[in-house]
Amino acid sequence: MINFPFVIVIFGATGDLAKNKLIPALFSLFKEDKLPKDFFIIGFSRRELTHPQFHVHFESERSHEKWGEFTKHLFYQSGSFEEEKGYLALIEQLRQIDDKMGACVTRFFYLATPPDHYETILDKLLSTKLSEGCGQGSNKWTRVVIEKPFGKDLSTARSLDKKLSEIFEEKQIFRVDHYLGKETVQNILAFRFANGIFEPVWNRKVIDHVQITFAEKEGVKTRGRFYDGVGELRDIAQNHLMQLIAAVAMESPKSFTKEDLRDARAAVIDSVRIADGESVVKGQYESYRKEKDVSPDSDTETFVAMKLMVDTPRFEGVPFYVRAGKKLEKDFVEISIVFIQTCHILFKEYGCPEIGNVITFRIQPNEGISLRFIAKTPGAKLGLESVDMKFNYSESFGTKGPAAYEKVLLDIFAGDQMLFNRSDELDSSWELITSILKKWNSEKEEIEVYKEEQWGPELANKLIEKDGRKWLT
């Protein structure tokens, strides 16, 4: 529970992120009594709305009996991101809160807008001195929170990071990748480093390859304006996929502290490379160009698959096959560690399963971990089959734990940066992604259209099958 008063200003408060993630997460924390008695949420956006009209915006929460009580903490300020007028009105709202509390209240500025607005908002926070809190030192009283994607390529990411560093210190900056808040992603570290039986086999001598799938059944829905021109490579691969790779491949941190954990993540991300020039596939689902706010001749990719290598002593030579896409067969996020098939010579004549041991981390749905091993089938005749031993969060603990954004927000309020990106992690991931974008632009490759509710373009299957392997799902 957070035990000090705070105010969080959400820029882009009428957008999808605030509507579907941030306000629901804050409301959930409120219902669970994890927020202090005195807290204030100010939504900042272009629309001219009163406080009650802003409340109506969150239809999915309004039926709950505690919603009315929650709205006493929920306010609104209209304003253009480019014009100072709205920021000056915001200053007055913040002053009234400080006067009411009789002290400087800690301020969190959450940029829940498309990336195009980040630098504009940061400039205005600086010019209006909002970045300095209520005048008693910005280090103590203000924090800034920035959503992914952090830039559009390496140069824009570095430009944004430079601007941030000119206004705030690193300890004030929270770069959000909400997948780091997922219970299963965090549990990968516990699984690897708290269980002595797995670390000895977690290396290139025993692991054949790694598969990561990030599949979404829905298309872009109302995000067409943001997504078109951004695409799956920037929106998902640059952040979520890189963090999942880091969780699998990182070395044991020196300690379970913020900087040591970030050091271990950064070292892995810096070592990731494309396997070869033909190891990236891009696709687009059939109806994408008919989506709202999408260009009718758009070549934005809604699917990407890659064969990556992690050049560390532990994983040298072990391919990582990763894919992410929209309008696929189902919502499904999973990491599978596929071990070298070493079916003993005694069993060769009885037929060993094609794939032997696999450890799978399921991030959604039904978060959990499974271990596939080979067992004898019942009966007098010897036969072998793969079976799964499964752990499920809900069944084992009676809860899935806090939702990702609840965890993210609690860590932000507590000032804990362990599960947030550091600038060097982002720099390395953008170097990789930008190299792919440059290749696409220079070669003008045709995008492969794929049928919806399947598993993406056929080239994604060929990517892994040419190595004598196949996707597990």
CSV table of C-alpha atoms in Angstrom, one decimal:
chain,number,residue,atom,x,y,z
A,1,MET,CA,0.0,0.0,0.0
A,2,ILE,CA,1.2,3.5,-0.8
A,3,ASN,CA,1.0,5.7,2.4
A,4,PHE,CA,1.7,9.2,1.1
A,5,PRO,CA,-0.5,11.6,-0.8
A,6,PHE,CA,0.2,12.0,-4.6
A,7,VAL,CA,-1.2,13.4,-7.7
A,8,ILE,CA,-0.9,11.7,-11.1
A,9,VAL,CA,-1.5,13.7,-14.2
A,10,ILE,CA,-2.3,11.5,-17.2
A,11,PHE,CA,-1.6,13.2,-20.6
A,12,GLY,CA,-3.8,11.7,-23.2
A,13,ALA,CA,-6.5,10.8,-20.7
A,14,THR,CA,-9.3,10.2,-23.2
A,15,GLY,CA,-7.2,7.7,-25.2
A,16,ASP,CA,-7.3,3.9,-25.3
A,17,LEU,CA,-4.4,3.4,-22.8
A,18,ALA,CA,-6.0,5.5,-20.1
A,19,LYS,CA,-9.5,4.2,-20.8
A,20,ASN,CA,-8.7,0.5,-21.0
A,21,LYS,CA,-5.6,0.2,-18.7
A,22,LEU,CA,-4.6,3.1,-16.5
A,23,ILE,CA,-7.9,4.2,-15.0
A,24,PRO,CA,-9.2,0.6,-14.5
A,25,ALA,CA,-5.8,-0.3,-12.8
A,26,LEU,CA,-6.0,2.7,-10.5
A,27,PHE,CA,-9.7,1.9,-9.7
A,28,SER,CA,-8.7,-1.7,-8.9
A,29,LEU,CA,-6.0,-0.5,-6.6
A,30,PHE,CA,-8.5,1.8,-4.9
A,31,LYS,CA,-11.0,-1.1,-4.4
A,32,GLU,CA,-8.2,-3.2,-2.8
A,33,ASP,CA,-7.3,-0.3,-0.5
A,34,LYS,CA,-3.8,-0.1,-1.9
A,35,LEU,CA,-4.0,3.7,-2.5
A,36,PRO,CA,-3.6,6.4,0.2
A,37,LYS,CA,-6.5,8.3,1.7
A,38,ASP,CA,-5.5,11.4,-0.2
A,39,PHE,CA,-4.7,10.9,-3.9
A,40,PHE,CA,-5.6,12.9,-7.0
A,41,ILE,CA,-5.9,11.8,-10.7
A,42,ILE,CA,-6.0,14.6,-13.3
A,43,GLY,CA,-6.8,13.7,-16.8
A,44,PHE,CA,-5.3,16.1,-19.4
A,45,SER,CA,-6.5,16.0,-23.0
A,46,ARG,CA,-7.8,18.2,-25.9
A,47,ARG,CA,-11.5,17.5,-25.4
A,48,GLU,CA,-13.6,20.1,-23.7
A,49,LEU,CA,-15.0,18.1,-20.8
A,50,THR,CA,-16.3,18.8,-17.3
A,51,HIS,CA,-15.2,16.5,-14.5
A,52,PRO,CA,-18.5,14.5,-14.6
A,53,GLN,CA,-18.3,14.2,-18.4
A,54,PHE,CA,-14.8,12.8,-18.0
A,55,HIS,CA,-16.1,10.2,-15.5
A,56,VAL,CA,-18.7,9.0,-18.0
A,57,HIS,CA,-15.9,8.2,-20.4
A,58,PHE,CA,-15.1,5.1,-18.3
A,59,GLU,CA,-18.3,3.1,-19.0
A,60,SER,CA,-16.8,-0.3,-18.0
A,61,GLU,CA,-16.2,0.8,-14.4
A,62,ARG,CA,-19.3,2.9,-13.7
A,63,SER,CA,-21.5,0.0,-12.6
A,64,HIS,CA,-19.3,-0.8,-9.5
A,65,GLU,CA,-20.6,0.4,-6.2
A,66,LYS,CA,-17.3,2.1,-5.4
A,67,TRP,CA,-17.1,4.1,-8.6
A,68,GLY,CA,-18.8,7.1,-7.2
A,69,GLU,CA,-16.4,7.3,-4.3
A,70,PHE,CA,-13.5,6.9,-6.6
A,71,THR,CA,-14.6,9.8,-8.8
A,72,LYS,CA,-14.1,12.1,-5.9
A,73,HIS,CA,-10.4,11.7,-6.7
A,74,LEU,CA,-10.8,11.9,-10.5
A,75,PHE,CA,-10.5,15.3,-12.2
A,76,TYR,CA,-10.0,16.7,-15.7
A,77,GLN,CA,-8.1,19.5,-17.4
A,78,SER,CA,-8.7,20.3,-21.1
A,79,GLY,CA,-5.8,21.6,-23.1
A,80,SER,CA,-3.7,21.3,-26.2
A,81,PHE,CA,-0.3,19.6,-25.8
A,82,GLU,CA,1.2,22.4,-28.0
A,83,GLU,CA,-0.3,25.4,-26.2
A,84,GLU,CA,0.7,26.8,-22.8
A,85,LYS,CA,-2.9,27.7,-21.7
A,86,GLY,CA,-3.8,24.2,-20.6
A,87,TYR,CA,-0.6,23.8,-18.7
A,88,LEU,CA,-1.1,27.0,-16.8
A,89,ALA,CA,-4.6,25.9,-15.8
A,90,LEU,CA,-3.1,22.6,-14.7
A,91,ILE,CA,-0.6,24.5,-12.5
A,92,GLU,CA,-3.6,26.2,-10.8
A,93,GLN,CA,-5.2,22.8,-10.1
A,94,LEU,CA,-2.0,21.4,-8.7
A,95,ARG,CA,-1.5,24.6,-6.5
A,96,GLN,CA,-5.0,24.1,-5.1
A,97,ILE,CA,-4.1,20.5,-4.2
A,98,ASP,CA,-0.9,21.6,-2.5
A,99,ASP,CA,-2.8,24.2,-0.5
A,100,LYS,CA,-5.5,21.7,0.5
A,101,MET,CA,-2.8,19.3,1.7
A,102,GLY,CA,-0.6,22.0,3.3
A,103,ALA,CA,2.5,20.6,1.6
A,104,CYS,CA,4.1,19.8,-1.7
A,105,VAL,CA,2.4,16.7,-3.0
A,106,THR,CA,4.5,14.3,-5.1
A,107,ARG,CA,3.6,14.6,-8.8
A,108,PHE,CA,3.7,11.9,-11.4
A,109,PHE,CA,3.4,13.0,-15.1
A,110,TYR,CA,2.2,10.0,-17.1
A,111,LEU,CA,2.6,10.5,-20.9
A,112,ALA,CA,-0.1,8.1,-22.2
A,113,THR,CA,-0.1,9.7,-25.7
A,114,PRO,CA,1.3,8.7,-29.1
A,115,PRO,CA,5.1,9.1,-29.1
A,116,ASP,CA,4.8,12.1,-31.5
A,117,HIS,CA,3.6,14.2,-28.5
A,118,TYR,CA,6.3,13.3,-26.1
A,119,GLU,CA,8.9,16.0,-26.8
A,120,THR,CA,6.2,18.6,-27.1
A,121,ILE,CA,4.8,17.8,-23.6
A,122,LEU,CA,8.3,17.6,-22.1
A,123,ASP,CA,9.1,21.0,-23.5
A,124,LYS,CA,6.0,22.5,-21.9
A,125,LEU,CA,6.7,20.8,-18.6
A,126,LEU,CA,10.1,22.5,-18.7
A,127,SER,CA,9.0,25.9,-19.9
A,128,THR,CA,6.1,26.2,-17.4
A,129,LYS,CA,8.4,24.8,-14.6
A,130,LEU,CA,5.9,22.0,-13.9
A,131,SER,CA,8.9,19.7,-14.0
A,132,GLU,CA,10.2,21.3,-10.8
A,133,GLY,CA,7.3,20.3,-8.7
A,134,CYS,CA,6.1,23.1,-6.4
A,135,GLY,CA,9.5,24.7,-6.2
A,136,GLN,CA,11.3,22.7,-3.6
A,137,GLY,CA,13.4,20.6,-5.8
A,138,SER,CA,12.3,18.4,-8.7
A,139,ASN,CA,14.2,15.4,-7.6
A,140,LYS,CA,12.0,14.9,-4.6
A,141,TRP,CA,8.6,15.9,-5.9
A,142,THR,CA,8.3,14.9,-9.5
A,143,ARG,CA,8.5,11.8,-11.7
A,144,VAL,CA,7.9,11.3,-15.4
A,145,VAL,CA,6.4,8.1,-16.9
A,146,ILE,CA,6.7,7.4,-20.6
A,147,GLU,CA,5.0,4.6,-22.5
A,148,LYS,CA,6.4,2.5,-25.3
A,149,PRO,CA,7.3,2.8,-28.1
A,150,PHE,CA,10.1,5.0,-26.9
A,151,GLY,CA,10.8,6.7,-30.2
A,152,LYS,CA,10.4,5.5,-33.8
A,153,ASP,CA,14.0,4.5,-34.5
A,154,LEU,CA,17.5,4.8,-33.0
A,155,SER,CA,17.9,8.5,-33.7
A,156,THR,CA,14.5,9.6,-32.3
A,157,ALA,CA,14.9,7.4,-29.3
A,158,ARG,CA,18.3,9.0,-28.6
A,159,SER,CA,16.9,12.5,-29.1
A,160,LEU,CA,14.0,11.8,-26.7
A,161,ASP,CA,16.4,10.3,-24.1
A,162,LYS,CA,18.7,13.4,-24.4
A,163,LYS,CA,15.7,15.7,-23.8
A,164,LEU,CA,14.6,13.6,-20.8
A,165,SER,CA,18.1,13.7,-19.3
A,166,GLU,CA,18.2,17.5,-19.7
A,167,ILE,CA,15.0,17.9,-17.6
A,168,PHE,CA,15.0,15.0,-15.2
A,169,GLU,CA,17.5,12.7,-13.5
A,170,GLU,CA,17.5,9.0,-14.3
A,171,LYS,CA,16.0,8.2,-10.9
A,172,GLN,CA,12.9,10.3,-11.9
A,173,ILE,CA,12.3,8.6,-15.2
A,174,PHE,CA,10.1,5.5,-15.6
A,175,ARG,CA,10.1,4.0,-19.1
A,176,VAL,CA,7.2,1.6,-19.1
A,177,ASP,CA,7.1,-1.9,-20.7
A,178,HIS,CA,4.1,-3.3,-18.9
A,179,TYR,CA,5.2,-6.9,-19.9
A,180,LEU,CA,7.9,-6.6,-17.2
A,181,GLY,CA,5.1,-6.4,-14.7
A,182,LYS,CA,3.6,-9.7,-15.8
A,183,GLU,CA,3.8,-12.3,-13.0
A,184,THR,CA,5.1,-15.0,-15.4
A,185,VAL,CA,7.8,-12.8,-16.8
A,186,GLN,CA,9.0,-12.1,-13.3
A,187,ASN,CA,8.6,-15.8,-12.4
A,188,ILE,CA,11.1,-16.8,-15.1
A,189,LEU,CA,13.8,-15.3,-13.0
A,190,ALA,CA,12.6,-17.1,-9.9
A,191,PHE,CA,12.3,-20.3,-11.9
A,192,ARG,CA,15.8,-20.1,-13.2
A,193,PHE,CA,17.7,-18.8,-10.3
A,194,ALA,CA,15.8,-20.1,-7.2
A,195,ASN,CA,15.8,-23.7,-8.5
A,196,GLY,CA,19.2,-25.4,-8.6
A,197,ILE,CA,18.0,-28.2,-10.9
A,198,PHE,CA,17.5,-25.9,-14.0
A,199,GLU,CA,20.6,-23.7,-14.0
A,200,PRO,CA,23.0,-26.5,-15.0
A,201,VAL,CA,21.0,-27.2,-18.2
A,202,TRP,CA,20.3,-23.6,-19.1
A,203,ASN,CA,22.9,-23.3,-21.8
A,204,ARG,CA,23.9,-24.1,-25.4
A,205,LYS,CA,25.1,-27.6,-24.6
A,206,VAL,CA,21.6,-28.7,-23.7
A,207,ILE,CA,19.2,-26.3,-25.3
A,208,ASP,CA,18.4,-26.8,-29.0
A,209,HIS,CA,16.4,-23.5,-29.6
A,210,VAL,CA,14.0,-21.1,-28.1
A,211,GLN,CA,10.6,-20.1,-29.4
A,212,ILE,CA,8.6,-17.0,-28.5
A,213,THR,CA,5.1,-16.3,-29.8
A,214,PHE,CA,3.2,-13.1,-29.2
A,215,ALA,CA,-0.2,-13.6,-30.8
A,216,GLU,CA,-3.3,-11.3,-30.7
A,217,LYS,CA,-6.7,-12.4,-32.1
A,218,GLU,CA,-7.9,-8.8,-32.5
A,219,GLY,CA,-6.7,-6.4,-35.2
A,220,VAL,CA,-5.8,-2.8,-34.5
A,221,LYS,CA,-9.4,-1.8,-33.7
A,222,THR,CA,-9.5,1.9,-32.7
A,223,ARG,CA,-5.7,2.2,-32.8
A,224,GLY,CA,-5.4,2.7,-36.5
A,225,ARG,CA,-4.2,6.3,-36.4
A,226,PHE,CA,-1.4,5.4,-34.0
A,227,TYR,CA,-0.5,2.0,-35.4
A,228,ASP,CA,-0.3,2.7,-39.1
A,229,GLY,CA,3.2,3.7,-39.9
A,230,VAL,CA,4.5,2.2,-36.6
A,231,GLY,CA,3.8,-1.5,-37.1
A,232,GLU,CA,4.5,-4.7,-35.2
A,233,LEU,CA,8.3,-4.4,-35.3
A,234,ARG,CA,8.3,-1.1,-33.4
A,235,ASP,CA,5.1,-1.7,-31.3
A,236,ILE,CA,5.8,-5.2,-30.0
A,237,ALA,CA,9.3,-6.5,-31.1
A,238,GLN,CA,11.4,-3.5,-30.0
A,239,ASN,CA,10.1,-3.8,-26.4
A,240,HIS,CA,8.0,-6.8,-25.4
A,241,LEU,CA,10.0,-9.4,-27.4
A,242,MET,CA,13.3,-8.0,-26.4
A,243,GLN,CA,12.4,-8.1,-22.7
A,244,LEU,CA,11.2,-11.7,-23.0
A,245,ILE,CA,14.5,-12.7,-24.7
A,246,ALA,CA,16.3,-11.0,-21.9
A,247,ALA,CA,14.4,-12.9,-19.2
A,248,VAL,CA,15.4,-16.2,-20.9
A,249,ALA,CA,19.0,-15.4,-21.7
A,250,MET,CA,20.3,-13.1,-19.0
A,251,GLU,CA,23.0,-14.2,-16.6
A,252,SER,CA,22.3,-14.3,-12.9
A,253,PRO,CA,22.3,-10.7,-11.6
A,254,LYS,CA,24.9,-10.0,-8.9
A,255,SER,CA,21.9,-9.2,-6.6
A,256,PHE,CA,18.2,-8.8,-6.9
A,257,THR,CA,18.5,-5.0,-6.9
A,258,LYS,CA,17.4,-2.4,-9.4
A,259,GLU,CA,20.8,-1.7,-11.1
A,260,ASP,CA,22.1,-5.3,-11.0
A,261,LEU,CA,19.0,-6.6,-12.6
A,262,ARG,CA,19.0,-3.9,-15.3
A,263,ASP,CA,22.7,-4.5,-15.9
A,264,ALA,CA,21.9,-8.2,-16.6
A,265,ARG,CA,19.0,-7.3,-19.0
A,266,ALA,CA,21.1,-4.7,-20.8
A,267,ALA,CA,24.0,-7.1,-21.4
A,268,VAL,CA,21.7,-9.6,-23.1
A,269,ILE,CA,19.8,-7.1,-25.3
A,270,ASP,CA,23.2,-5.7,-26.5
A,271,SER,CA,24.2,-9.1,-27.6
A,272,VAL,CA,21.1,-9.9,-29.8
A,273,ARG,CA,21.6,-9.9,-33.6
A,274,ILE,CA,19.7,-11.1,-36.7
A,275,ALA,CA,20.9,-14.6,-37.7
A,276,ASP,CA,21.4,-13.6,-41.3
A,277,GLY,CA,20.0,-11.4,-44.0
A,278,GLU,CA,17.0,-13.6,-44.8
A,279,SER,CA,15.8,-14.1,-41.2
A,280,VAL,CA,13.1,-11.5,-40.9
A,281,VAL,CA,9.5,-12.0,-42.2
A,282,LYS,CA,6.9,-9.3,-42.3
A,283,GLY,CA,3.2,-9.7,-43.1
A,284,GLN,CA,-0.1,-7.9,-43.1
A,285,TYR,CA,-3.6,-9.3,-42.4
A,286,GLU,CA,-6.1,-9.3,-45.2
A,287,SER,CA,-8.5,-6.6,-43.9
A,288,TYR,CA,-5.9,-4.3,-42.4
A,289,ARG,CA,-6.1,-1.6,-45.2
A,290,LYS,CA,-9.9,-1.4,-44.5
A,291,GLU,CA,-9.4,-0.6,-40.8
A,292,LYS,CA,-10.4,2.8,-39.5
A,293,ASP,CA,-7.7,5.5,-39.8
A,294,VAL,CA,-5.5,3.2,-41.9
A,295,SER,CA,-4.2,4.2,-45.3
A,296,PRO,CA,-5.7,2.2,-48.1
A,297,ASP,CA,-2.3,1.6,-49.6
A,298,SER,CA,-0.5,1.0,-46.3
A,299,ASP,CA,2.5,-1.3,-46.2
A,300,THR,CA,2.7,-1.3,-42.4
A,301,GLU,CA,3.4,-4.8,-41.1
A,302,THR,CA,0.9,-6.4,-38.6
A,303,PHE,CA,3.1,-9.5,-38.3
A,304,VAL,CA,6.8,-10.0,-37.9
A,305,ALA,CA,8.9,-13.2,-37.4
A,306,MET,CA,12.6,-13.3,-36.8
A,307,LYS,CA,15.5,-15.8,-36.3
A,308,LEU,CA,17.8,-14.1,-33.7
A,309,MET,CA,21.0,-15.1,-32.1
A,310,VAL,CA,22.2,-14.2,-28.6
A,311,ASP,CA,26.0,-13.8,-28.7
A,312,THR,CA,26.9,-14.7,-25.2
A,313,PRO,CA,28.9,-17.7,-24.0
A,314,ARG,CA,25.8,-19.3,-22.5
A,315,PHE,CA,23.6,-19.1,-25.7
A,316,GLU,CA,26.1,-18.9,-28.5
A,317,GLY,CA,24.7,-20.8,-31.5
A,318,VAL,CA,21.2,-21.3,-30.0
A,319,PRO,CA,18.6,-19.7,-32.4
A,320,PHE,CA,15.7,-17.7,-30.9
A,321,TYR,CA,12.7,-17.9,-33.2
A,322,VAL,CA,10.3,-15.1,-32.4
A,323,ARG,CA,7.0,-14.0,-34.0
A,324,ALA,CA,4.4,-11.4,-33.2
A,325,GLY,CA,1.2,-10.5,-35.0
A,326,LYS,CA,-2.4,-9.4,-35.0
A,327,LYS,CA,-5.5,-11.2,-36.3
A,328,LEU,CA,-3.9,-14.5,-35.5
A,329,GLU,CA,-5.7,-17.7,-34.4
A,330,LYS,CA,-6.0,-16.8,-30.7
A,331,ASP,CA,-4.6,-14.6,-28.0
A,332,PHE,CA,-1.5,-16.4,-27.0
A,333,VAL,CA,1.9,-15.3,-25.5
A,334,GLU,CA,4.3,-18.1,-24.8
A,335,ILE,CA,8.0,-18.8,-24.4
A,336,SER,CA,9.2,-22.4,-25.1
A,337,ILE,CA,12.7,-23.6,-24.3
A,338,VAL,CA,13.3,-26.7,-26.5
A,339,PHE,CA,16.0,-29.0,-25.4
A,340,ILE,CA,18.2,-31.2,-27.6
A,341,GLN,CA,16.5,-34.5,-28.2
A,342,THR,CA,18.7,-37.1,-26.6
A,343,CYS,CA,16.4,-40.1,-26.6
A,344,HIS,CA,18.6,-43.0,-25.3
A,345,ILE,CA,19.8,-45.6,-27.8
A,346,LEU,CA,17.9,-48.2,-25.8
A,347,PHE,CA,14.6,-46.7,-27.0
A,348,LYS,CA,15.4,-46.0,-30.6
A,349,GLU,CA,13.6,-49.0,-31.9
A,350,TYR,CA,10.4,-48.1,-30.0
A,351,GLY,CA,10.2,-44.6,-31.6
A,352,CYS,CA,11.1,-41.5,-29.6
A,353,PRO,CA,8.9,-38.5,-29.9
A,354,GLU,CA,10.1,-35.9,-32.4
A,355,ILE,CA,10.4,-33.3,-29.7
A,356,GLY,CA,11.6,-34.3,-26.3
A,357,ASN,CA,11.9,-32.0,-23.3
A,358,VAL,CA,10.4,-28.5,-23.4
A,359,ILE,CA,9.9,-25.9,-20.7
A,360,THR,CA,7.1,-23.5,-21.5
A,361,PHE,CA,6.3,-20.2,-19.8
A,362,ARG,CA,2.7,-19.2,-20.7
A,363,ILE,CA,2.2,-15.5,-20.2
A,364,GLN,CA,-1.4,-15.4,-21.5
A,365,PRO,CA,-3.9,-16.8,-21.1
A,366,ASN,CA,-3.8,-18.9,-18.0
A,367,GLU,CA,-0.4,-17.8,-16.8
A,368,GLY,CA,1.8,-20.6,-15.7
A,369,ILE,CA,4.7,-23.0,-16.5
A,370,SER,CA,4.8,-26.5,-18.0
A,371,LEU,CA,7.5,-29.1,-18.4
A,372,ARG,CA,7.2,-31.6,-21.2
A,373,PHE,CA,9.0,-34.9,-20.7
A,374,ILE,CA,8.9,-38.4,-22.2
A,375,ALA,CA,7.0,-41.2,-20.4
A,376,LYS,CA,6.2,-44.8,-21.1
A,377,THR,CA,2.6,-45.4,-22.4
A,378,PRO,CA,0.5,-47.9,-20.4
A,379,GLY,CA,0.4,-51.5,-21.5
A,380,ALA,CA,2.6,-54.5,-22.0
A,381,LYS,CA,4.4,-53.2,-25.0
A,382,LEU,CA,6.9,-50.5,-24.6
A,383,GLY,CA,5.9,-47.2,-26.1
A,384,LEU,CA,7.0,-43.6,-25.5
A,385,GLU,CA,4.9,-40.4,-25.5
A,386,SER,CA,5.4,-36.8,-24.5
A,387,VAL,CA,3.4,-35.6,-21.5
A,388,ASP,CA,3.2,-32.3,-19.7
A,389,MET,CA,3.6,-31.4,-16.0
A,390,LYS,CA,1.8,-28.1,-15.4
A,391,PHE,CA,1.8,-25.3,-12.9
A,392,ASN,CA,-1.0,-22.7,-13.1
A,393,TYR,CA,-1.0,-19.5,-11.0
A,394,SER,CA,-4.8,-19.5,-10.3
A,395,GLU,CA,-4.9,-23.2,-9.2
A,396,SER,CA,-1.7,-23.1,-7.1
A,397,PHE,CA,-2.1,-19.7,-5.4
A,398,GLY,CA,-5.8,-19.0,-5.8
A,399,THR,CA,-5.0,-15.8,-7.6
A,400,LYS,CA,-3.2,-14.6,-10.7
A,401,GLY,CA,-1.6,-11.8,-8.8
A,402,PRO,CA,-2.0,-8.1,-9.6
A,403,ALA,CA,-2.6,-7.2,-13.2
A,404,ALA,CA,0.4,-5.9,-15.1
A,405,TYR,CA,-0.6,-2.2,-14.9
A,406,GLU,CA,-1.5,-2.5,-11.2
A,407,LYS,CA,2.1,-3.7,-10.5
A,408,VAL,CA,3.5,-1.0,-12.8
A,409,LEU,CA,1.7,1.8,-11.1
A,410,LEU,CA,2.5,0.5,-7.6
A,411,ASP,CA,6.2,0.4,-8.5
A,412,ILE,CA,6.0,3.9,-9.9
A,413,PHE,CA,4.4,5.3,-6.8
A,414,ALA,CA,7.0,3.5,-4.6
A,415,GLY,CA,9.9,4.8,-6.8
A,416,ASP,CA,11.0,1.2,-7.6
A,417,GLN,CA,12.6,1.2,-11.1
A,418,MET,CA,13.6,-2.5,-11.2
A,419,LEU,CA,10.9,-3.4,-13.8
A,420,PHE,CA,11.5,-0.4,-16.0
A,421,ASN,CA,13.7,0.1,-18.9
A,422,ARG,CA,17.0,1.9,-18.6
A,423,SER,CA,18.3,4.0,-21.5
A,424,ASP,CA,21.1,1.6,-22.5
A,425,GLU,CA,18.6,-1.3,-22.8
A,426,LEU,CA,16.5,0.8,-25.2
A,427,ASP,CA,19.5,2.0,-27.1
A,428,SER,CA,20.6,-1.6,-27.9
A,429,SER,CA,17.1,-2.7,-28.9
A,430,TRP,CA,16.7,0.2,-31.2
A,431,GLU,CA,20.0,-0.5,-32.9
A,432,LEU,CA,18.7,-3.9,-33.8
A,433,ILE,CA,15.3,-2.7,-34.9
A,434,THR,CA,16.6,0.2,-36.9
A,435,SER,CA,18.9,-2.1,-38.8
A,436,ILE,CA,15.9,-4.1,-39.9
A,437,LEU,CA,13.9,-1.0,-40.8
A,438,LYS,CA,16.8,0.3,-42.9
A,439,LYS,CA,17.0,-3.0,-44.8
A,440,TRP,CA,13.2,-3.0,-45.4
A,441,ASN,CA,13.4,0.6,-46.7
A,442,SER,CA,16.4,0.0,-49.0
A,443,GLU,CA,15.1,-3.3,-50.5
A,444,LYS,CA,11.4,-2.3,-50.8
A,445,GLU,CA,10.4,-5.8,-50.0
A,446,GLU,CA,6.8,-6.8,-50.7
A,447,ILE,CA,4.7,-7.4,-47.7
A,448,GLU,CA,3.1,-10.9,-47.5
A,449,VAL,CA,-0.7,-10.7,-46.9
A,450,TYR,CA,-2.0,-13.5,-44.6
A,451,LYS,CA,-5.4,-14.9,-43.9
A,452,GLU,CA,-6.9,-14.0,-40.6
A,453,GLU,CA,-7.3,-16.3,-37.6
A,454,GLN,CA,-4.4,-18.4,-38.7
A,455,TRP,CA,-0.8,-18.2,-37.7
A,456,GLY,CA,0.5,-15.6,-40.0
A,457,PRO,CA,2.2,-15.8,-43.5
A,458,GLU,CA,3.6,-19.0,-44.8
A,459,LEU,CA,7.1,-17.5,-44.9
A,460,ALA,CA,7.1,-17.6,-41.1
A,461,ASN,CA,6.8,-21.4,-41.2
A,462,LYS,CA,9.6,-21.6,-43.7
A,463,LEU,CA,11.8,-19.5,-41.5
A,464,ILE,CA,11.9,-22.2,-38.9
A,465,GLU,CA,11.3,-25.3,-41.1
A,466,LYS,CA,14.4,-24.7,-43.2
A,467,ASP,CA,16.4,-25.4,-40.1
A,468,GLY,CA,14.6,-28.7,-39.6
A,469,ARG,CA,12.4,-27.4,-36.8
A,470,LYS,CA,8.7,-26.3,-36.5
A,471,TRP,CA,6.6,-24.0,-34.4
A,472,LEU,CA,5.1,-25.8,-31.4
A,473,THR,CA,1.8,-24.0,-31.9
